[in-house]
């Protein structure tokens, strides 16, 4: 099963890289109608599991222990089309 | 004093730490990050600066789950002193041995220069030879030194006197201009609750010789040495 884990800064945290991108889009590409740009990351994994409960437990555990810093980041995940 | 410096893949300030310690420590071990058993009679463990695991994912994140960190946790619980410098500070926060997180510098630039630090708490094994509120010159070199923690955590740190150093100007004043990276309340280093663990973004091991700009880091190692 192919899983995509999406990791982003929490809304309350200032995303300075997102802000830098936003300024470039507004000023250099002229898209003044674009705002609230936030940059996250995704981690794709292939997991040898089909049971949804097991997958959720594993994803939660690896996010908790490594992939996500819970002080400043949130995550979600989705199953990619096989 | 028996000390050890850990090397992770990508650590590059380990040798500077060893050289600084050799003036003060009778025995300086160099440990690889995969070690699973450390000597119980270690007095000080140093987690040095650099780019462990390339800073991939998040600075210090992968290093925090290297095998040796279980031993560092175990020994720190027994009272062994742990000093995390720069990437070492990041590794300690990612390991939950220190509160908070180090984020990207506010101006999104790698900053490499000498800064002024104020010693906020000289009641610790790391800072006892400094005068309280002493201003010292120490170099920094980092991209992700922006210290942040949730309001409750910050309140706890401040109320319990766990801020070790703050970025200040030459006159010892906390100001935005003196803050190189946007750290909350200009925090440059923090202790854990029992003050046997110190994490700091500046590099005291690079300030032990006036030939390299400052010897203000010497008093930290002298503080530690004086315990033994």
XYZ file of C-alpha atoms in Angstrom:
310
model
C 0.000 0.000 0.000
C 1.351 3.437 -0.944
C 0.776 6.113 1.668
C 1.459 9.842 1.430
C 2.013 11.618 4.734
C 1.510 15.375 4.493
C 3.340 17.462 7.059
C 2.759 21.169 7.561
C 3.518 23.829 10.119
C 0.636 24.475 12.477
C -1.517 27.407 11.458
C -0.453 29.386 14.523
C 3.246 29.123 13.614
C 4.698 31.810 11.378
C 5.729 30.168 8.107
C 8.591 32.367 6.986
C 9.407 30.273 3.945
C 5.797 30.338 2.855
C 5.831 34.082 3.344
C 8.970 34.453 1.219
C 7.295 32.432 -1.555
C 4.137 34.545 -1.264
C 6.077 37.772 -1.658
C 7.809 36.380 -4.758
C 4.486 35.297 -6.267
C 2.887 38.667 -5.533
C 5.802 40.916 -6.514
C 7.834 39.045 -9.097
C 5.119 37.076 -10.870
C 2.464 39.723 -10.314
C -0.214 37.506 -8.787
C -1.528 39.896 -6.173
C -4.617 37.745 -5.732
C -2.530 35.006 -4.067
C -2.217 35.028 -0.296
C -1.724 32.759 2.693
C 1.025 30.660 1.124
C 2.320 27.913 3.369
C 5.007 25.419 2.488
C 4.815 21.881 3.812
C 6.378 18.589 2.885
C 5.220 15.093 2.133
C 6.769 11.713 2.791
C 5.691 8.821 0.607
C 6.038 5.346 2.045
C 5.262 1.912 0.809
C 3.920 -0.265 3.586
C 3.454 -4.009 3.529
C 0.078 -3.849 5.246
C -3.517 -3.836 4.091
C -5.398 -3.540 7.367
C -6.470 0.093 7.783
C -6.220 0.009 11.572
C -2.648 -1.319 11.441
C -1.701 1.257 8.828
C -3.102 4.076 10.960
C -1.248 2.835 14.025
C 2.024 2.585 12.148
C 1.661 5.993 10.513
C 0.756 7.591 13.847
C 3.762 5.960 15.506
C 6.330 6.955 12.888
C 4.938 10.478 12.819
C 5.075 10.697 16.590
C 8.602 9.312 16.816
C 10.285 10.834 13.793
C 8.437 12.397 10.910
C 6.568 15.157 12.744
C 7.587 17.661 15.406
C 4.327 17.956 17.305
C 5.230 21.321 18.815
C 5.049 23.080 15.474
C 3.710 20.612 12.896
C 0.483 18.803 12.032
C 0.056 15.885 9.675
C -2.484 13.956 7.690
C -2.143 10.981 5.411
C -3.823 9.500 2.387
C -3.664 6.255 0.513
C -2.299 6.833 -2.960
C -3.797 4.965 -5.858
C -1.960 1.666 -6.179
C 36.663 14.896 34.703
C 35.910 12.119 32.263
C 34.104 13.346 29.167
C 32.913 12.084 25.818
C 32.030 13.709 22.514
C 29.547 11.987 20.214
C 29.976 11.958 16.453
C 26.935 11.466 14.223
C 27.176 11.125 10.448
C 27.525 14.797 9.474
C 28.746 16.152 12.821
C 31.632 18.527 12.099
C 32.303 20.356 15.367
C 33.265 17.226 17.252
C 37.006 17.782 16.926
C 36.747 21.380 18.152
C 34.839 20.098 21.172
C 37.502 17.449 21.850
C 40.316 20.028 21.599
C 38.509 22.444 23.916
C 37.824 19.677 26.432
C 41.380 18.365 26.416
C 42.527 21.454 28.330
C 40.068 20.652 31.098
C 39.275 16.969 31.002
C 41.596 14.164 31.986
C 40.067 11.808 29.481
C 38.080 12.684 26.361
C 36.435 9.757 24.598
C 35.150 9.988 21.054
C 31.969 7.998 20.551
C 30.221 6.940 17.352
C 26.448 7.383 17.251
C 25.770 3.634 17.004
C 27.324 2.855 20.423
C 24.802 1.100 22.629
C 26.725 0.974 25.889
C 28.517 3.920 27.506
C 30.790 3.925 30.547
C 28.834 4.554 33.714
C 31.595 6.741 35.130
C 31.336 9.432 32.463
C 31.016 12.917 33.954
C 30.145 14.917 30.845
C 28.722 14.039 27.437
C 28.998 16.610 24.657
C 26.720 16.508 21.622
C 28.555 18.709 19.124
C 27.546 21.000 16.300
C 27.354 20.190 12.629
C 24.848 18.745 10.223
C 23.958 15.328 11.575
C 22.134 13.334 8.890
C 22.454 16.369 6.648
C 19.744 18.181 8.667
C 17.399 16.093 6.534
C 13.732 16.018 7.614
C 14.451 18.358 10.556
C 17.749 19.311 12.154
C 18.598 16.767 14.815
C 15.506 14.612 14.205
C 17.193 11.486 12.923
C 20.124 11.825 15.301
C 17.658 11.865 18.207
C 16.744 8.244 17.457
C 20.321 7.016 16.950
C 21.123 4.112 19.301
C 23.509 6.163 21.458
C 20.742 8.560 22.503
C 19.110 5.859 24.637
C 22.360 5.717 26.615
C 22.538 9.508 26.798
C 18.989 9.529 28.219
C 19.849 6.811 30.720
C 23.008 8.525 31.942
C 21.366 11.963 32.069
C 18.710 10.513 34.363
C 21.538 9.419 36.667
C 22.853 12.976 36.772
C 25.594 12.840 34.138
C 26.006 16.285 32.605
C 25.081 16.689 28.976
C 26.086 19.698 26.858
C 24.407 20.095 23.468
C 25.977 22.713 21.201
C 24.140 24.018 18.124
C 23.109 20.802 16.302
C 23.546 19.196 19.732
C 20.877 21.554 21.130
C 18.594 20.574 18.243
C 19.214 16.888 18.966
C 18.392 17.395 22.659
C 15.074 19.110 21.889
C 14.158 16.452 19.331
C 14.995 13.826 21.979
C 12.692 15.568 24.456
C 15.637 15.931 26.840
C 15.107 19.676 26.590
C 11.836 21.551 25.967
C 11.033 23.518 22.838
C 12.180 23.367 19.244
C 14.730 25.144 17.050
C 13.148 26.481 13.873
C 14.524 28.163 10.762
C 16.119 31.552 11.456
C 13.548 34.290 11.106
C 15.392 36.048 8.271
C 15.980 32.701 6.515
C 19.729 33.232 6.415
C 22.618 31.161 7.756
C 24.226 33.452 10.291
C 27.884 33.116 11.130
C 29.263 35.757 13.465
C 30.236 36.652 17.002
C 27.349 37.659 19.253
C 26.917 38.889 22.812
C 25.382 36.545 25.336
C 24.204 37.358 28.808
C 24.582 34.653 31.427
C 21.055 34.425 32.823
C 21.679 31.852 35.504
C 25.107 31.209 36.983
C 23.701 28.720 39.481
C 24.584 25.658 37.450
C 27.492 23.302 36.943
C 28.009 24.838 33.494
C 27.946 28.515 34.456
C 29.125 28.850 38.062
C 32.425 30.513 37.140
C 30.608 33.272 35.261
C 29.285 36.294 37.102
C 25.514 36.580 37.112
C 24.409 38.667 34.072
C 27.962 38.614 32.695
C 28.194 39.564 29.012
C 30.322 37.201 26.942
C 31.316 37.039 23.266
C 30.667 33.690 21.610
C 30.358 32.821 17.899
C 27.249 31.412 16.286
C 26.945 29.617 12.959
C 23.505 28.319 12.180
C 20.447 28.343 9.923
C 17.950 26.830 12.353
C 18.484 28.541 15.697
C 15.088 30.170 16.182
C 14.067 28.840 19.617
C 10.360 28.362 20.139
C 8.112 26.694 22.688
C 4.422 26.918 23.585
C 3.417 29.649 26.064
C 3.023 27.237 29.018
C 6.443 25.756 28.355
C 8.100 29.166 28.058
C 6.444 30.326 31.271
C 7.782 27.253 33.055
C 11.285 27.805 31.666
C 11.319 31.476 32.634
C 9.710 31.035 36.065
C 12.124 28.283 37.072
C 15.200 30.167 35.894
C 15.990 27.603 33.217
C 17.107 30.140 30.621
C 20.895 29.800 30.545
C 21.828 32.512 28.030
C 20.114 35.317 26.168
C 21.210 37.240 23.061
C 21.932 40.843 24.083
C 23.662 43.927 22.751
C 27.084 45.075 23.970
C 25.471 46.845 26.897
C 23.644 43.731 27.996
C 20.211 44.808 26.771
C 17.783 42.370 25.243
C 16.676 43.837 21.904
C 15.402 42.782 18.508
C 18.631 43.972 16.926
C 20.685 41.765 19.209
C 18.567 38.717 18.344
C 20.213 37.007 15.375
C 17.557 34.401 14.650
C 14.157 35.426 16.074
C 14.337 33.198 19.165
C 11.485 33.854 21.568
C 12.610 36.241 24.321
C 16.126 36.122 22.811
C 16.704 32.709 24.376
C 20.065 31.270 23.291
C 20.336 28.327 25.671
C 18.219 26.456 28.198
C 18.643 23.962 31.024
C 16.466 21.008 31.865
C 14.664 21.110 35.228
C 17.550 19.549 37.169
C 20.102 21.676 35.281
C 22.369 18.779 34.411
C 21.538 19.201 30.727
C 22.350 22.400 28.839
C 21.542 23.123 25.225
C 22.806 26.257 23.512
C 23.017 27.476 19.921
C 26.308 29.447 20.286
C 29.647 27.601 20.229
C 31.600 27.917 23.500
C 34.157 25.408 22.193
C 35.044 27.999 19.520
C 35.752 30.616 22.178
C 38.593 29.044 24.133
C 41.493 30.888 22.528
C 41.933 34.624 21.985
C 43.651 33.802 18.705
C 40.260 32.806 17.317
C 38.462 35.885 18.636
C 37.321 35.085 22.150
C 38.231 32.969 25.130
C 34.932 33.581 26.950
C 34.015 29.925 26.543
C 36.816 28.847 28.879
C 34.795 29.650 31.998
C 32.157 27.101 31.022
C 34.672 24.293 30.851
C 36.379 25.560 34.000
C 33.010 25.524 35.770
C 32.564 21.881 34.834
C 36.147 20.930 35.657
C 35.895 22.515 39.115
C 33.316 19.897 40.097
C 35.857 17.067 39.908
